[in-house]
Short mmCIF file of C-alpha atoms in Angstrom, two decimals:
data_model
loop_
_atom_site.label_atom_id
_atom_site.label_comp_id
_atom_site.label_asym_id
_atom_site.label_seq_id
_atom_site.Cartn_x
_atom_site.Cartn_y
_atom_site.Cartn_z
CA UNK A 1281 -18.38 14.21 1.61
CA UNK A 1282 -18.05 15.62 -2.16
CA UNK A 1283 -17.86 13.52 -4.78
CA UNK A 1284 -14.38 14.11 -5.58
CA UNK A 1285 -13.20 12.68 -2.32
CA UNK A 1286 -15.32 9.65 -2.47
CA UNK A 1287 -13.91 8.95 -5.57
CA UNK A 1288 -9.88 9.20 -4.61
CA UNK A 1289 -11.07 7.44 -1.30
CA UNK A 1290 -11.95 4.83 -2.75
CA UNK A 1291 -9.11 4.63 -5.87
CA UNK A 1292 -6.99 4.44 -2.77
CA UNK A 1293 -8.76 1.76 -1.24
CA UNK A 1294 -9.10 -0.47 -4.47
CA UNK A 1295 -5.23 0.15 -4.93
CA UNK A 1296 -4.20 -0.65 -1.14
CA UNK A 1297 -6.19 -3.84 -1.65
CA UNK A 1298 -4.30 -4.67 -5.00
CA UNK A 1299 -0.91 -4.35 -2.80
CA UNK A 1300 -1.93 -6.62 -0.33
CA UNK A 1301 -3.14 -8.82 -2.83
CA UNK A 1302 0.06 -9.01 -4.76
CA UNK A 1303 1.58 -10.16 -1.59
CA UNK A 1304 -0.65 -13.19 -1.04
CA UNK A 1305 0.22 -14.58 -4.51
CA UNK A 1306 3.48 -16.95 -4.29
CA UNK A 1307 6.41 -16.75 -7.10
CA UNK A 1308 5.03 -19.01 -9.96
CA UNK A 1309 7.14 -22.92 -9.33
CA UNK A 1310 7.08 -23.10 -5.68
CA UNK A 1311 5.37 -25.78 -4.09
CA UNK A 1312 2.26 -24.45 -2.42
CA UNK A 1313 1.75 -26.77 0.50
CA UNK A 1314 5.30 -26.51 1.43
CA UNK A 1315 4.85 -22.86 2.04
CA UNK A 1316 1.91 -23.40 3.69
CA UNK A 1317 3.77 -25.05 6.13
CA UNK A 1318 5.98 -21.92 6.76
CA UNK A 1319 4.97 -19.10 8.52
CA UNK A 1320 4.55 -15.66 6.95
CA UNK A 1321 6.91 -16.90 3.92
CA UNK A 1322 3.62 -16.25 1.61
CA UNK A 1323 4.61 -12.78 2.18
CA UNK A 1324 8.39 -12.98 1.89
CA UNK A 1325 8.37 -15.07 -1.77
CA UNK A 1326 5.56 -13.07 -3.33
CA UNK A 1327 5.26 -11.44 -6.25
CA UNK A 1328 6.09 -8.19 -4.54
CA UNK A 1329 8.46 -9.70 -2.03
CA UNK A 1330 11.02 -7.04 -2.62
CA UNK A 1331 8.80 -4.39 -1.71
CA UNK A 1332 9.74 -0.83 -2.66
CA UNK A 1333 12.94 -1.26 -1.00
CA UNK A 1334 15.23 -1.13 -4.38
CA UNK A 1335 13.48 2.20 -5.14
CA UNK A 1336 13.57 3.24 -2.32
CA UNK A 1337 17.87 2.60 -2.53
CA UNK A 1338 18.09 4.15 -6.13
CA UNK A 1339 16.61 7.41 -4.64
CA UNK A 1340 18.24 7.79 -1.70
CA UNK A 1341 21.65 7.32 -3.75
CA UNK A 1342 20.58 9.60 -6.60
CA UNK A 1343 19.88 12.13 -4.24
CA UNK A 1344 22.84 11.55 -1.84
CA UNK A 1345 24.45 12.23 -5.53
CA UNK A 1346 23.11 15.05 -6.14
CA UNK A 1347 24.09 17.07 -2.75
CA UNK A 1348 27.86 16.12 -3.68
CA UNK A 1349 27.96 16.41 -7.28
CA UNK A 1350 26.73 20.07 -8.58
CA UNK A 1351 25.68 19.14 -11.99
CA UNK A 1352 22.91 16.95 -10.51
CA UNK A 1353 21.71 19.19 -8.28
CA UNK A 1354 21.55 21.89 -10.83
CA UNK A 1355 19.60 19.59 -12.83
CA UNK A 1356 16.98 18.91 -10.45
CA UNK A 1357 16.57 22.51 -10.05
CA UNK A 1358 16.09 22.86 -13.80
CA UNK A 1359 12.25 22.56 -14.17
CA UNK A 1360 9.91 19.59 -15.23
CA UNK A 1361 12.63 18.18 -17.73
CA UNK A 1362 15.28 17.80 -15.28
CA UNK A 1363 13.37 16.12 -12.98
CA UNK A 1364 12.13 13.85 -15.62
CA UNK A 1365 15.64 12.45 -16.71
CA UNK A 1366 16.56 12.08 -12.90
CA UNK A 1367 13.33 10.05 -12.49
CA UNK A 1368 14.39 7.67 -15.89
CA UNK A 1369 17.72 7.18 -13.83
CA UNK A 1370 16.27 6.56 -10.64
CA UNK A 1371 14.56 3.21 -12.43
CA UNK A 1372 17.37 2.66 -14.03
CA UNK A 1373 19.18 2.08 -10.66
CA UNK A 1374 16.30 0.34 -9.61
CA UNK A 1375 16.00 -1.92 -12.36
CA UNK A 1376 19.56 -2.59 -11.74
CA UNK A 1377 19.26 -3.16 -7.62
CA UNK A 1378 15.82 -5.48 -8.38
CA UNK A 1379 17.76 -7.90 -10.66
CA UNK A 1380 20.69 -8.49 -8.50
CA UNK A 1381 18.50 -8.77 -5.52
CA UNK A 1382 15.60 -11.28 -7.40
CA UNK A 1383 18.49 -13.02 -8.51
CA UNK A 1384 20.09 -13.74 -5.17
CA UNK A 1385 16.86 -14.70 -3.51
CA UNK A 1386 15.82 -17.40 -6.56
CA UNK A 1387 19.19 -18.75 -6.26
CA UNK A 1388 19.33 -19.18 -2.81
CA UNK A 1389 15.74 -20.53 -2.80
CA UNK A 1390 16.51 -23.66 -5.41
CA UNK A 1391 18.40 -24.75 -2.57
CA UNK A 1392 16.23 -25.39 -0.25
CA UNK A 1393 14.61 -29.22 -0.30
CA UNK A 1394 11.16 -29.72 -1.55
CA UNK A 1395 10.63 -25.66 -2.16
CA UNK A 1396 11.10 -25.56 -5.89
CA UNK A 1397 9.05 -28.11 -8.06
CA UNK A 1398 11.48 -27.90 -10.97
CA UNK A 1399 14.94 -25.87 -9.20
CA UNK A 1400 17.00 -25.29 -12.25
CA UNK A 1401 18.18 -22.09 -14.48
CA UNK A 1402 14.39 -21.36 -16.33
CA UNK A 1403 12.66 -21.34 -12.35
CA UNK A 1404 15.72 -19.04 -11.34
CA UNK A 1405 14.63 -16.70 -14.56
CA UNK A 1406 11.45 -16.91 -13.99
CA UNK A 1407 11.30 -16.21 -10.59
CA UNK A 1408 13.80 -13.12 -11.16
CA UNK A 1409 11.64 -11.55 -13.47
CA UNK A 1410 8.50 -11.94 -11.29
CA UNK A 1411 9.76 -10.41 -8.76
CA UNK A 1412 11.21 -7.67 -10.56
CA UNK A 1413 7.97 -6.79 -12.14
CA UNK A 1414 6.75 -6.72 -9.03
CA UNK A 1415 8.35 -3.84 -7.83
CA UNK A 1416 7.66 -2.01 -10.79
CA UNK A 1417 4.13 -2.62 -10.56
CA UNK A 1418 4.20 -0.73 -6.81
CA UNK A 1419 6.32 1.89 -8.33
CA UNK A 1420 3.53 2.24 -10.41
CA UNK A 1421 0.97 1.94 -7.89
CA UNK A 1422 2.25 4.30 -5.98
CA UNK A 1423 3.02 7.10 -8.74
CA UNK A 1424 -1.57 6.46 -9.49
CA UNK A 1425 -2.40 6.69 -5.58
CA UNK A 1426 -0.47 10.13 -5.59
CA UNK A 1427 -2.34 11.41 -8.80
CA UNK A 1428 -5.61 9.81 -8.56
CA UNK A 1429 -6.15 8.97 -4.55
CA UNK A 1430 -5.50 10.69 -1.40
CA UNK A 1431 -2.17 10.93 0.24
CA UNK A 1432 1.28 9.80 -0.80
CA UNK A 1433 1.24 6.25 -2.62
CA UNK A 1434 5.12 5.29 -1.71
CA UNK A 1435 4.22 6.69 1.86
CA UNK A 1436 0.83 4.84 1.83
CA UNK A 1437 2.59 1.27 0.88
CA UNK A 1438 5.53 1.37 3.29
CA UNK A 1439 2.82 2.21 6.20
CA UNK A 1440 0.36 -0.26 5.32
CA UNK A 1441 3.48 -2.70 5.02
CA UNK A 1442 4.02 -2.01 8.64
CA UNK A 1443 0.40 -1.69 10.09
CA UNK A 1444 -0.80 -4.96 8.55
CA UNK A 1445 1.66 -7.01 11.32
CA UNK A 1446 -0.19 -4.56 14.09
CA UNK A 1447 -2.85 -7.43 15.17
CA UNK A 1448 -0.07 -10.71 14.95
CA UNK A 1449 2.11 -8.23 17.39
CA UNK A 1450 -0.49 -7.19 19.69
CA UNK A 1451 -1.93 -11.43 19.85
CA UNK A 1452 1.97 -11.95 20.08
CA UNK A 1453 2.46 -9.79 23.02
CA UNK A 1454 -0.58 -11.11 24.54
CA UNK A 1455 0.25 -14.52 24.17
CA UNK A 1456 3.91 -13.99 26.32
CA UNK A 1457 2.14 -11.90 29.12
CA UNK A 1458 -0.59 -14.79 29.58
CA UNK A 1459 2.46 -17.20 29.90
CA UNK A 1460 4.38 -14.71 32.20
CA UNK A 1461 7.93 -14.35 29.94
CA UNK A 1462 6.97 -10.33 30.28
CA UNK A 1463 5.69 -8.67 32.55
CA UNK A 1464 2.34 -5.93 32.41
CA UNK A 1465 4.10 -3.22 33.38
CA UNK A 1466 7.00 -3.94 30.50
CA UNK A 1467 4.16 -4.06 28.29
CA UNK A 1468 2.66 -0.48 29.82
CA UNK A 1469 5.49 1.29 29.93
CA UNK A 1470 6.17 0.24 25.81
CA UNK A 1471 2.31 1.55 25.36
CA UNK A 1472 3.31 4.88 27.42
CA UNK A 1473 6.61 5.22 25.12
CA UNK A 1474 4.57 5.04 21.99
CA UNK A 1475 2.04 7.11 22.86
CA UNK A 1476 4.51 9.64 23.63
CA UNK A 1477 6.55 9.20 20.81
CA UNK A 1478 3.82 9.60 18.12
CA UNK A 1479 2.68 12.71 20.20
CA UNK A 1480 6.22 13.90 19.50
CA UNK A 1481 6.39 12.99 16.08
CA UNK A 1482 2.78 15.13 15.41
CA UNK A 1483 4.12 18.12 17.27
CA UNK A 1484 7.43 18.18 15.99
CA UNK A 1485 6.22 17.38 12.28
CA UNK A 1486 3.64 20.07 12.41
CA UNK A 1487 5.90 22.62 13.68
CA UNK A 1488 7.75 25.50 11.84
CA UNK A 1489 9.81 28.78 12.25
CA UNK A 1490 8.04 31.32 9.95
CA UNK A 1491 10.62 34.15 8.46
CA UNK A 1492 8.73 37.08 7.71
CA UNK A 1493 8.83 38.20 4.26
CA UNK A 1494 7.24 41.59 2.67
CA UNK A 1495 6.74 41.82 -1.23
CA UNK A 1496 7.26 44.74 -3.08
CA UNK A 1497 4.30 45.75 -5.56
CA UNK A 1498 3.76 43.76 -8.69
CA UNK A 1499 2.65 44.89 -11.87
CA UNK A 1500 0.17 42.79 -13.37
CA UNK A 1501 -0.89 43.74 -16.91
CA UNK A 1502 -2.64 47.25 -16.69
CA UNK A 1503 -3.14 46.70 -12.84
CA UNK A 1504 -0.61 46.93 -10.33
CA UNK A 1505 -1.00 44.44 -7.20
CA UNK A 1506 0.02 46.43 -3.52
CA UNK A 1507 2.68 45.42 -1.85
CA UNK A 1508 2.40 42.73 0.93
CA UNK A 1509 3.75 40.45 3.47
CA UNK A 1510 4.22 36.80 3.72
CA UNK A 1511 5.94 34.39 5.54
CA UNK A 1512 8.63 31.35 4.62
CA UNK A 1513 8.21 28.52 6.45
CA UNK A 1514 11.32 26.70 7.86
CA UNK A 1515 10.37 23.04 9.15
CA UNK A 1516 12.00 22.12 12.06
CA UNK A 1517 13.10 18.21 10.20
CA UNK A 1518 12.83 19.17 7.03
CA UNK A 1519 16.08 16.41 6.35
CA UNK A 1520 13.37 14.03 6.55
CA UNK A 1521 14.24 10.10 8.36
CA UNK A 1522 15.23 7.73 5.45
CA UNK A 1523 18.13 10.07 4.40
CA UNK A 1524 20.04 10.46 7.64
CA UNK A 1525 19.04 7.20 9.17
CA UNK A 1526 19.89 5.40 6.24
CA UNK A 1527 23.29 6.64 5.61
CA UNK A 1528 24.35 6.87 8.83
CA UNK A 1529 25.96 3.25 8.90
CA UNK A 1530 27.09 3.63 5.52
CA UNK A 1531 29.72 5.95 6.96
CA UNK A 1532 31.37 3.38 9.06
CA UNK A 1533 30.23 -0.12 7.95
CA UNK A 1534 31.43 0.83 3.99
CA UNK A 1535 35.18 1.19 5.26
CA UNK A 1536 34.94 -1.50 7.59
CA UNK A 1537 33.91 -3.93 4.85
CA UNK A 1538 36.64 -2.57 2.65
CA UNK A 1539 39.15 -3.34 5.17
CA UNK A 1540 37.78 -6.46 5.95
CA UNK A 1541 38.32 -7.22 2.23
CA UNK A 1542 41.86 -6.62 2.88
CA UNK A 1543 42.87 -7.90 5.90
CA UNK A 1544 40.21 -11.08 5.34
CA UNK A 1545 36.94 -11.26 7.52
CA UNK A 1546 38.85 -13.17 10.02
CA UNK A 1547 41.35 -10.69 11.07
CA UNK A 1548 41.16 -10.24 15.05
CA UNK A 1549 40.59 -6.52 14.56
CA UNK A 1550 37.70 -6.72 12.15
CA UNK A 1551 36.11 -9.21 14.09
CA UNK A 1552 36.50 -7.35 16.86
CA UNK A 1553 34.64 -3.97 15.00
CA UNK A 1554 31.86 -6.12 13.79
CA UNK A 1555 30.87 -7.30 17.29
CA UNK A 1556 31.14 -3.82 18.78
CA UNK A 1557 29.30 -2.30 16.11
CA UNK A 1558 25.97 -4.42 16.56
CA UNK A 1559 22.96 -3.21 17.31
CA UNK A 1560 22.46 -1.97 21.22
CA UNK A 1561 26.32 -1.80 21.30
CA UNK A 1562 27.55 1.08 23.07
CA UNK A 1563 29.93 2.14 20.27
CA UNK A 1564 27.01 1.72 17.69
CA UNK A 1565 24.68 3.92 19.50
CA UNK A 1566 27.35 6.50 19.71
CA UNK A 1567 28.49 6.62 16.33
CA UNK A 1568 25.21 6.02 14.64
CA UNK A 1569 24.11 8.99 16.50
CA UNK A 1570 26.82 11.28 15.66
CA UNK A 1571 26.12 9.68 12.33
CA UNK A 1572 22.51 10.74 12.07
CA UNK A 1573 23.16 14.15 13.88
CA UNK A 1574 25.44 15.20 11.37
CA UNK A 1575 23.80 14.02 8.29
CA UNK A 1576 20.61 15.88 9.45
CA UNK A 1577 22.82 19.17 9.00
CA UNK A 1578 23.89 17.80 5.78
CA UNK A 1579 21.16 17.07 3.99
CA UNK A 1580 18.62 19.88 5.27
CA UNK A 1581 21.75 22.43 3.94
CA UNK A 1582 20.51 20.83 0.44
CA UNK A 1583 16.49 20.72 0.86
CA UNK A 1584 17.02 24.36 2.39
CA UNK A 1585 19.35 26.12 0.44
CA UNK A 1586 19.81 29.76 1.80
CA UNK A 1587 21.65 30.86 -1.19
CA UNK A 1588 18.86 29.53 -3.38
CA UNK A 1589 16.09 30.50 -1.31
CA UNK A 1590 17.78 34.18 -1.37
CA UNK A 1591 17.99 34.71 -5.08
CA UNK A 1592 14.29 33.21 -5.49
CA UNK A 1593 13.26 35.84 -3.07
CA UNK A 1594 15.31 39.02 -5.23
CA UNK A 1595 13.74 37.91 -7.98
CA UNK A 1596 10.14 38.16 -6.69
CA UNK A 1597 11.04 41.70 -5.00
CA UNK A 1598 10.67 39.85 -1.73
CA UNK A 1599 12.86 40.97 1.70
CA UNK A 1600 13.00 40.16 5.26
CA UNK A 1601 12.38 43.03 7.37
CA UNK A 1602 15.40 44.44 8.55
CA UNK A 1603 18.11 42.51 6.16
CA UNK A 1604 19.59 43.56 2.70
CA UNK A 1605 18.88 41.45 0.05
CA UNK A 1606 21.33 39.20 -1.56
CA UNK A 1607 24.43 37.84 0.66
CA UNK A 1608 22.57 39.23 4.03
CA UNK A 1609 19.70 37.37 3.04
CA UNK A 1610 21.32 34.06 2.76
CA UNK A 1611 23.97 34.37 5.68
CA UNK A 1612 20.61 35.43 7.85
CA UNK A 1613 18.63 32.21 6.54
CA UNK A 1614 21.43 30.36 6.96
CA UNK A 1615 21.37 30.31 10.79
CA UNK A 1616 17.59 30.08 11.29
CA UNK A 1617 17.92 27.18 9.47
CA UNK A 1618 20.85 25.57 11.43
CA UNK A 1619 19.58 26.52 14.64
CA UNK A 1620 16.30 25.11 13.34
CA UNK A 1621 17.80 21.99 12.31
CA UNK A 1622 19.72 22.06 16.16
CA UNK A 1623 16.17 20.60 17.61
CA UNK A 1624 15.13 18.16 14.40
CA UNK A 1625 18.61 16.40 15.01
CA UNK A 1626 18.56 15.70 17.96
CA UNK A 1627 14.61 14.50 17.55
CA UNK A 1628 15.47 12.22 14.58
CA UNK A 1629 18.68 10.89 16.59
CA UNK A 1630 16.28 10.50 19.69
CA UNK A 1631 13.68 8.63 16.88
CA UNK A 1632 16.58 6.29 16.06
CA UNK A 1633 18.08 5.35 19.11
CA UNK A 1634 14.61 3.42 20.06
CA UNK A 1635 15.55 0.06 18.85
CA UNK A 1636 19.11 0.71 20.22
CA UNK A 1637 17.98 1.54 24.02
CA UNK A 1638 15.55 -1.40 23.65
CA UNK A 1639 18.20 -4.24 22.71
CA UNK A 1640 20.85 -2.70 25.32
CA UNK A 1641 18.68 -3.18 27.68
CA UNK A 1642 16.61 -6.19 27.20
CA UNK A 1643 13.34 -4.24 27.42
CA UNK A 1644 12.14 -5.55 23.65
CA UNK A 1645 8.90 -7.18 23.39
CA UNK A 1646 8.67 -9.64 20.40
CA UNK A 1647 7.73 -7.40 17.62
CA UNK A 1648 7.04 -9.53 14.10
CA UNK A 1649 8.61 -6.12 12.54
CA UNK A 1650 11.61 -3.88 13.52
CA UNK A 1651 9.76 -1.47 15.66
CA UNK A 1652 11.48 1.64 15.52
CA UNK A 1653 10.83 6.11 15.64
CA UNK A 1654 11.19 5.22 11.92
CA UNK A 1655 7.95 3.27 11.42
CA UNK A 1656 6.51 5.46 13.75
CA UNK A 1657 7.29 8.45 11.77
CA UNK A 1658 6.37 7.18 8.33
CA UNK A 1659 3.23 6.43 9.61
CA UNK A 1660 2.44 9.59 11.63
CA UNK A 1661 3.29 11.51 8.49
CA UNK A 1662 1.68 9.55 6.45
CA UNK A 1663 -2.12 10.13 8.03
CA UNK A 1664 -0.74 13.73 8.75
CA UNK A 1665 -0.69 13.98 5.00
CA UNK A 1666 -3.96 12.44 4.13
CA UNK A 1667 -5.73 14.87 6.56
CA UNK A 1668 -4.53 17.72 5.04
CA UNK A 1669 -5.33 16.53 1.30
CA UNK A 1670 -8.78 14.93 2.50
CA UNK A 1671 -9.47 19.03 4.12
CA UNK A 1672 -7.84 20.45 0.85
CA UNK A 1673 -9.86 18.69 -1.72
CA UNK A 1674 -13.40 18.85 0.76
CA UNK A 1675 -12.65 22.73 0.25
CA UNK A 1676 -12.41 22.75 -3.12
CA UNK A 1677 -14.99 22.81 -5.86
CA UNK A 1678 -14.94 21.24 -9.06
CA UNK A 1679 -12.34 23.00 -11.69
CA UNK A 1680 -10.32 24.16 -8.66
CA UNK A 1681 -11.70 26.77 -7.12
CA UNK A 1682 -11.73 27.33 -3.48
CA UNK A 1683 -14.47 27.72 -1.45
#
C-alpha cells in the first residue's frame, strides 16, 4: 500500500467516525435520561438529525431546473465559474429547506412532556440552529472526503447511514424467526433476492455501449500527433436513482395536494386517491413506474446530450465511422442512447418496485430502515467507486504520473 493511499484511507476513516459521532450527540436542552429511555431517538434529535437530506432536495431541484430552464443549463456548461454560482445557490436552497425543517422538528418537540428542560422560543432557536449547522458541517464533510479521502463523501455518508442499522436488522430478523412470526424460508428467499439484486446492480452499473470514435491528426506545437481511434462510452443508467425515483411521485402527489387544497382534504374523491395511491397499491406501483420509466428518458436526454456531445466531437476533429459529422452525428447518438436507456429504465423501475412487491404482498421482514433497490444501489456504487479510486491512486506515483 503507498503512502498516498494510507493517508486518504485513513482521512476517510477519521471523517466517517466524526459523522457517526455527530449523531450520538443530542440537540443541546433535551433531557438526557428521557431519551435514553427512547429507542434510536439519540439518532433522530442529533446534531446531524437532518442528515444530508435538505441538500440532497436543493440539488435535485436545481438540477430538475436546469433540464427545463435553458439559461441554467447553459450555465452549468459554462466552465468552473458557472458551476461555482450554481453550487452558492444550491446552499442557498439548502439553507432555506434546513431552517424550515429544524424549525418544524423543535417546535413539534417542545411539545412533548418531560423532553425539553426549558420548552420555550430561545430552546426552539437554539435547537434550529444546531441542527442547521449540522447539515452544513456534512456538506462540508463530504466536499473534504471527496478531495482528501477515497471515494465520494455525499455517497460515503448516505451508505454508512444505511449500513450502520445492518447488525439491529439482521438481530431483528433473528429475533422473529426464533419466535416463529416468519418463517426460514421467507428469510432465504429475501437473502436470495439481495444477493441477486446487488449482482444486478454491479453488472448493470459496470456496463456500457462504447461508440467508436476516430480522431483526425492534431498539431501539437512543431509536432504533429497521428491520427487515432477512441471510443465514447454510453452507460446503460447513466439517469442515475435519486433523480427519477425521487420525482416520480412528485408528478402525481403535487396535483393531488393542490386539489386537495381546493376541494378540502375531506372530499370523498381525494380521500379516495390518497388511499389508492399508498405504498403496495396497485395504482401506485403502476404509476410510479410509468413515473420512473419516463423520467429515466428525461433526465439521461440531459446528462447525455447528443447535440452537445456532437459539437464537442467537431471540434476535436473526432467522427464515428461511417456518419457525417454534425446533425448525423447527433440524430445517430441520439438512438444509441435511447435504446441504451430502454434497458436502465426498466432496471431502475425493477430497483424501485422492491418495497412495492414486498408490502403488496406481505413478504416484508421488519427492516429498522426502508429497504429498497435504492439503498442497494447507493451502496453498490458507492464501494464500486472506492475500488476504482483505491486501483487509480495505487497506480500512480507521487506528482501524478502513472506507472
Amino acid at each position: 500500500m503507498s503512502r498516498e493511499l494510507a493517508r486518504r484511507i485513513g482521512f476517510t476513516i477519521g471523517a466517517l467516525l466524526l459523522f457517526r459521532l455527530g449523531t450520538q450527540i443530542p440537540i443541546a436542552g433535551l433531557d438526557v435520561s428521557r431519551l435514553a429511555s427512547l429507542p434510536n431517538f439519540n439518532v433522530r434529535l442529533s446534531l446531524f438529525s437532518l442528515g444530508l437530506i435538505p441538500y440532497l432536495t436543493a440539488a435535485i431541484f436545481i438540477r430538475l431546473l436546469s433540464v427545463v430552464w435553458r439559461g441554467l443549463n447553459s450555465l452549468e456548461r459554462s466552465g468552473e465559474d458557472g458551476r461555482r454560482k450554481i453550487a452558492r445557490a444550491t446552499l442557498g436552497l439548502t439553507l432555506a429547506l434546513a431552517v424550515f425543517q429544524a424549525y418544524g422538528i423543535a417546535s413539534a418537540l417542545i411539545s412533548i412532556p418531560e423532553l425539553v428542560r426549558n420548552p420555550d422560543g430561545w430552546f426552539v432557536v437554539t435547537a434550529t440552529a444546531s441542527m442547521v449547522g449540522g447539515v452544513f458541517v456534512l456538506v462540508w464533510l463530504s466536499e473534504q472526503m471527496t478531495r482528501y479521502g477515497i471515494g465520494n463523501g455525499l455517497a460515503l455518508i448516505l451508505s454508512v447511514g444505511m449500513l450502520v442499522t445492518l447488525p439491529r436488522d439482521v438481530a431483528g430478523i433473528a429475533d422473529v424467526v426464533r419466535s416463529g412470526a416468519v418463517s426460514g424460508n421467507l428469510v432465504f428467499i429475501h437473502a436470495v433476492l439481495w444477493v441477486v439484486t446487488v449482482a444486478m446492480i454491479v453488472l448493470v452499473e459496470g456496463a456500457r455501449r462504447n461508440v467508436r470514435v476516430a480522431f483526425g491528426a492534431v498539431n501539437v506545437g512543431a509536432r504533429q500527433l497521428p491520427a487515432r481511434a477512441g471510443v465514447l462510452p454510453i452507460k446503460l443508467n447513466s439517469a442515475g436513482f435519486l433523480i427519477p425515483v425521487s420525482v416520480a411521485p412528485w408528478i402525481f402527489f403535487l396535483p393531488l395536494a393542490f386539489a386537495g387544497f381546493i376541494l378540502g382534504g375531506d372530499h370523498p374523491l381525494i380521500a379516495a386517491a390518497y388511499r389508492h395511491l399508498q405504498l403496495g397499491q396497485p395504482a401506485h406501483m403502476i404509476l410510479v413506474s410509468i413515473a420512473v420509466f419516463v423520467l429515466a428518458f428525461v433526465y439521461t436526454a440531459y446528462v447525455v446530450d447528443p447535440e452537445d456531445t456532437a459539437k464537442s466531437l467537431a471540434q476535436r476533429d473526432g467522427t464515428i465511422p461511417g456518419v457525417a459529422s454534425g446533425e448525423a452525428t447527433a440524430d445517430y447518438l441520439d438512438r444509441v442512447v435511447s435504446l441504451t436507456t430502454v434497458v436502465g429504465a426498466v432496471y431502475l423501475t425493477a430497483l424501485q418496485l422492491i418495497p412495492e412487491v414486498f408490502e403488496l404482498y406481505g413478504i416484508g421482514l421488519p427492516y429498522s430502515m426502508v429497504v429498497n433497490g435504492g439503498a442497494a444501489l447507493v451502496v453498490v456504487c458507492t464501494v464500486l467507486d472506492i475500488k476504482t479510486q483505491v486501483r487509480d491512486v495505487s497506480l500512480t506515483n507521487p506528482g501524478g504520473v502513472r506507472r
